[in-house]
XYZ file of C-alpha atoms in Angstrom:
386
model
C 176.803 123.181 142.421
C 176.310 122.371 138.722
C 172.782 122.316 137.329
C 171.493 119.772 134.860
C 172.476 120.783 131.300
C 168.809 120.465 130.348
C 168.158 123.773 132.092
C 170.360 125.544 129.541
C 167.838 124.605 126.833
C 165.007 126.459 128.589
C 164.805 130.115 127.572
C 163.136 132.636 129.891
C 159.495 133.516 129.193
C 160.166 137.216 128.692
C 156.543 138.282 128.875
C 156.564 137.442 132.597
C 159.387 139.904 133.205
C 157.502 142.499 131.174
C 154.335 141.793 133.180
C 156.265 142.348 136.413
C 157.525 145.692 135.117
C 154.038 146.692 133.970
C 152.569 145.826 137.359
C 155.273 147.862 139.100
C 154.447 150.871 136.923
C 150.771 150.389 137.733
C 151.544 150.255 141.456
C 153.452 153.518 141.042
C 150.310 155.208 139.717
C 150.632 154.834 135.946
C 147.569 153.915 133.860
C 148.856 150.736 132.205
C 146.841 148.966 129.508
C 147.564 145.243 129.763
C 147.661 143.492 126.399
C 150.552 141.164 127.195
C 149.205 138.094 129.018
C 146.792 135.494 127.663
C 144.125 135.980 130.300
C 140.916 137.894 129.471
C 139.384 140.257 131.987
C 136.436 137.919 132.613
C 136.008 136.250 136.002
C 135.385 132.517 136.168
C 131.693 131.954 135.306
C 129.493 131.999 138.406
C 128.110 128.460 137.925
C 131.666 127.136 138.067
C 132.527 129.217 141.134
C 129.359 128.048 142.885
C 130.139 124.420 142.069
C 133.657 124.846 143.443
C 132.340 126.390 146.653
C 129.808 123.586 147.023
C 132.558 121.005 146.516
C 134.633 122.565 149.279
C 131.638 122.755 151.608
C 130.885 119.086 150.925
C 134.448 118.091 151.767
C 135.525 117.112 148.255
C 139.194 117.753 148.995
C 140.726 114.271 148.829
C 142.613 112.750 145.913
C 140.700 111.603 142.870
C 141.972 108.754 140.682
C 145.130 109.742 138.820
C 143.251 110.013 135.516
C 140.623 112.267 137.063
C 137.121 112.306 138.470
C 135.086 109.740 136.493
C 132.129 112.117 136.188
C 134.344 114.814 134.728
C 135.909 112.442 132.201
C 132.395 111.471 131.144
C 131.385 115.122 130.851
C 134.394 115.879 128.647
C 133.555 112.883 126.453
C 129.999 114.199 126.179
C 131.411 117.565 125.127
C 133.237 115.923 122.204
C 130.100 114.067 121.151
C 127.795 117.074 121.385
C 129.982 119.715 119.753
C 132.334 117.807 117.456
C 130.481 114.618 116.618
C 133.354 112.558 118.023
C 132.543 109.433 120.017
C 135.245 109.331 122.686
C 135.503 106.683 125.390
C 135.854 108.547 128.732
C 138.677 106.140 129.623
C 140.781 107.833 126.916
C 140.640 111.149 128.802
C 143.129 112.006 131.546
C 142.372 115.090 133.623
C 145.577 117.009 134.396
C 146.855 120.025 136.385
C 146.387 122.494 133.548
C 147.217 121.883 129.914
C 150.838 121.967 131.054
C 150.259 118.718 132.923
C 148.819 117.175 129.761
C 151.770 118.345 127.689
C 154.172 116.974 130.285
C 152.581 113.527 130.079
C 152.513 113.527 126.278
C 156.096 114.716 125.892
C 157.427 112.077 128.294
C 155.487 109.284 126.594
C 156.005 110.062 122.932
C 159.693 110.887 122.506
C 163.046 110.852 124.224
C 166.749 111.612 123.767
C 167.780 111.399 120.134
C 164.235 111.745 118.824
C 163.000 114.786 116.922
C 159.702 116.671 116.915
C 158.273 119.048 114.310
C 156.350 122.162 115.271
C 155.514 125.480 113.691
C 157.539 128.631 114.264
C 156.085 130.826 115.779
C 154.568 128.733 118.535
C 153.882 128.806 122.260
C 157.389 128.570 123.777
C 156.515 126.078 126.506
C 155.691 123.534 123.795
C 159.344 123.635 122.732
C 160.615 123.658 126.280
C 158.642 120.626 127.451
C 160.113 118.669 124.566
C 163.592 119.932 125.426
C 163.158 118.704 129.008
C 162.385 115.264 127.581
C 165.693 115.379 125.701
C 163.979 115.738 122.336
C 165.423 117.808 119.497
C 162.866 120.332 118.274
C 162.774 121.172 114.565
C 160.915 124.450 114.253
C 159.429 125.039 110.810
C 158.961 128.713 109.861
C 155.361 129.374 108.812
C 153.655 132.447 107.417
C 150.614 133.652 105.494
C 151.298 131.240 102.635
C 150.460 128.258 104.898
C 147.925 130.151 106.992
C 150.503 130.417 109.803
C 150.171 126.662 110.325
C 152.255 123.516 109.981
C 150.415 121.771 107.146
C 150.835 118.380 105.473
C 153.246 119.669 102.841
C 155.542 121.190 105.450
C 155.397 118.053 107.607
C 156.394 115.905 104.629
C 159.194 118.277 103.633
C 160.752 118.484 107.099
C 160.257 114.926 108.377
C 163.565 113.156 109.147
C 164.514 109.584 109.955
C 164.647 110.464 113.672
C 161.358 112.407 113.682
C 158.831 110.734 115.956
C 156.230 113.419 116.469
C 154.513 116.399 114.849
C 152.838 118.956 117.083
C 150.144 121.355 115.882
C 148.227 124.120 117.646
C 144.805 125.138 116.331
C 143.839 127.872 117.002
C 147.436 128.804 117.563
C 149.223 131.020 120.019
C 150.496 133.598 119.023
C 148.847 133.952 115.589
C 145.274 132.809 116.261
C 145.061 130.807 113.032
C 143.391 127.435 112.514
C 143.540 124.299 110.402
C 140.204 123.184 108.976
C 139.103 119.540 109.029
C 140.523 118.767 105.593
C 143.969 120.132 106.391
C 143.960 118.416 109.796
C 143.132 115.107 108.132
C 145.937 115.620 105.621
C 148.461 116.180 108.412
C 147.192 113.125 110.292
C 147.562 110.970 107.172
C 151.051 112.305 106.471
C 152.237 111.603 110.019
C 150.643 108.140 110.123
C 152.269 107.184 106.808
C 155.645 107.836 108.445
C 154.886 105.870 111.575
C 154.857 108.969 113.751
C 152.564 110.396 116.401
C 150.411 113.522 116.136
C 149.962 115.843 119.123
C 147.457 118.692 118.786
C 147.174 121.667 121.132
C 143.467 122.636 121.186
C 143.657 124.940 124.202
C 141.864 127.774 122.369
C 139.408 125.420 120.662
C 136.160 127.106 121.736
C 137.373 130.593 120.881
C 136.714 130.722 117.139
C 135.231 133.637 115.195
C 135.218 132.839 111.470
C 135.237 129.025 111.437
C 133.245 126.613 113.566
C 135.252 125.044 116.409
C 136.558 121.607 115.515
C 138.681 118.879 117.036
C 141.159 116.470 115.524
C 139.247 113.835 117.536
C 136.541 113.996 114.871
C 139.195 113.327 112.193
C 141.212 110.478 113.724
C 141.154 108.459 116.977
C 144.932 108.171 116.914
C 145.915 111.749 117.764
C 146.944 112.967 121.214
C 144.973 116.104 122.143
C 145.897 118.674 124.785
C 143.111 120.916 126.054
C 142.406 123.179 128.985
C 139.702 124.738 131.117
C 141.717 127.979 131.186
C 140.860 129.804 127.976
C 137.329 129.171 126.669
C 136.029 128.081 130.087
C 137.678 130.974 131.950
C 139.330 128.889 134.699
C 142.962 130.024 134.451
C 143.832 129.923 138.149
C 142.034 126.634 138.781
C 144.851 124.834 136.942
C 142.865 122.179 135.114
C 143.254 120.599 131.698
C 143.032 117.235 129.983
C 144.780 114.901 127.585
C 142.828 112.797 125.095
C 144.907 109.807 124.046
C 144.596 106.690 121.892
C 143.371 103.705 123.881
C 146.741 101.921 123.865
C 148.419 104.932 125.512
C 146.062 105.252 128.483
C 147.777 102.740 130.768
C 151.332 104.134 130.458
C 150.015 107.699 130.703
C 148.150 106.800 133.883
C 151.358 105.378 135.339
C 153.121 108.631 134.494
C 150.350 110.704 136.079
C 150.469 108.616 139.266
C 154.153 109.356 139.643
C 154.368 112.930 138.367
C 151.404 114.690 139.993
C 149.163 112.002 141.611
C 145.977 113.765 140.473
C 144.610 117.110 139.340
C 143.160 119.464 142.012
C 139.977 117.874 143.355
C 137.877 121.032 144.039
C 138.719 122.311 140.558
C 137.519 119.046 139.012
C 134.180 119.251 140.788
C 133.853 122.910 139.786
C 134.566 122.076 136.148
C 131.515 119.826 135.980
C 129.432 123.010 135.929
C 131.336 124.291 132.876
C 129.318 121.939 130.661
C 125.870 123.055 131.836
C 123.565 125.070 129.511
C 123.665 127.981 131.970
C 127.443 128.175 131.778
C 127.508 127.594 128.022
C 125.337 130.680 127.540
C 127.809 132.791 129.508
C 130.805 131.378 127.622
C 129.248 131.968 124.216
C 128.443 135.576 125.136
C 132.081 136.049 126.094
C 133.250 134.499 122.840
C 131.071 136.982 120.946
C 132.537 139.844 122.963
C 136.069 138.701 122.154
C 135.097 138.675 118.478
C 133.948 142.281 118.757
C 137.211 143.191 120.474
C 139.181 141.501 117.708
C 137.321 143.472 115.047
C 137.728 146.772 116.905
C 141.463 146.227 117.348
C 141.893 145.159 113.717
C 140.118 148.314 112.586
C 142.349 150.521 114.715
C 145.532 148.820 113.595
C 144.448 149.009 109.946
C 144.383 152.798 110.263
C 148.021 152.582 111.399
C 148.977 150.209 108.595
C 149.734 147.451 111.109
C 146.827 145.028 110.722
C 147.899 141.469 109.801
C 147.215 140.368 106.229
C 145.368 137.311 107.579
C 143.084 138.180 110.508
C 143.176 135.626 113.334
C 140.342 133.106 113.225
C 140.499 132.184 116.904
C 142.197 132.619 120.301
C 142.613 136.242 121.437
C 145.866 137.405 119.895
C 147.179 139.425 116.969
C 150.655 138.713 115.578
C 152.020 141.958 114.154
C 154.966 142.689 111.895
C 156.794 145.745 113.292
C 159.786 145.585 110.934
C 158.952 149.072 109.566
C 159.772 150.447 112.998
C 162.147 148.062 114.742
C 164.216 144.906 114.445
C 164.312 144.474 118.223
C 160.874 143.491 119.509
C 162.018 143.334 123.118
C 163.290 146.923 123.030
C 160.163 148.000 121.126
C 157.877 146.558 123.822
C 159.963 147.947 126.664
C 159.896 151.465 125.206
C 156.162 151.291 124.444
C 155.554 150.419 128.088
C 157.887 153.103 129.417
C 156.680 155.868 127.107
C 152.960 155.107 126.668
C 152.099 152.569 129.378
C 150.914 149.929 126.923
C 152.106 146.374 127.653
C 152.429 143.963 124.710
C 154.620 140.896 124.188
C 157.883 140.695 122.207
C 157.831 138.173 119.385
C 161.116 136.620 120.478
C 159.137 134.733 123.121
C 157.329 132.803 120.384
C 159.451 132.709 117.239
C 162.915 131.259 116.760
C 163.097 132.964 113.356
C 161.681 136.467 112.901
C 160.588 137.037 116.472
C 162.643 140.204 116.690
C 160.415 141.701 113.966
C 157.054 140.764 115.492
C 154.965 141.435 118.583
C 151.884 139.782 120.038
C 148.897 141.801 121.218
C 146.221 140.140 123.364
C 142.734 141.617 122.981
C 141.869 140.637 126.534
C 140.463 143.957 127.736
C 137.420 146.036 126.777
C 136.946 147.893 123.499
C 137.351 151.342 125.068
C 140.723 150.337 126.487
C 141.752 148.779 123.169
C 140.911 152.014 121.381
C 142.959 153.957 123.918
C 145.841 151.530 123.404
C 145.717 152.132 119.638
C 145.781 155.903 120.223
C 148.848 155.554 122.455
C 150.504 153.225 119.953
C 149.894 155.803 117.218
C 151.636 158.467 119.285
C 154.516 156.112 119.936
C 154.956 155.168 116.276
C 154.892 158.809 115.220
C 158.115 159.287 117.205
C 159.929 156.350 115.573
């Protein structure tokens, strides 16, 4: 049987294979330090868990409307008003099965075969792959310290083609953790609008900012499409819940897509997520954000002693993007050997970068400071043998 040729455009997510190997080593008795997957060691906040349990006990297990529980859409809109000064009509919010569900809807709506999309390189690989599944040609634009590891207005203007329909940003970004401030976001929005294109912004790590205040493109323009998630800042990875904020004119076709693609997001998870916006939960989440900031600083200090700290520290998310070219031009082999020899699991850059990924790795500071310090000590031993 022949598969659809679209499948050939989807590269494997290599970190998952590495995670499987790391877990096997752990099961065999090795002390593995996990710095590979974007999932901190925090449990879902108790108010959210309690709300989910109460929803199950109350029998809230039937379908919600395709666009989501009305109360949750209102709560998300309130979140934009309270924290970003953006007045958002709840009808513009579609609750989805994870941010992946939101990206699926946006990619299917905004572009199709023959169209082109701009996005930064490096970037989260599934962003490219969702577009590829829609038949879209992805133009990856190499970024670095000179643009703050972001796709800015100048790069958008320079790389826009006649067939370009969409520019996609991620702020804070995965894997670099860098952000665009309000002025640079506005400049990108203006550049895209002047060319008749659409702007899609991945804000999945929005609440996890350390040097700049969290912001949303929704406070800059009402015309952007915004993907967000309850997974990262809100600590609900396994609940599989996200949302898409869309311009008013796009809500009806997006709702039709949602009805046909996934019917609705998980109902108990939606009820649980209502508790994520309470003051009690906010206090927990802010304490965790502060802890992640301390972990970032501890890891940066340790890597600086090894001469590996990035020239631009990440401003958000929970990743460091490291240049390992002094030691290797094969990031996959580098990560495999580090795991085999020192039981430290990190992610090869080839998962995220079309250009230069073989010379970079991503480290997630998703475990405690003592474990991060131990990981740096093991990394130092490993590098001494290179």
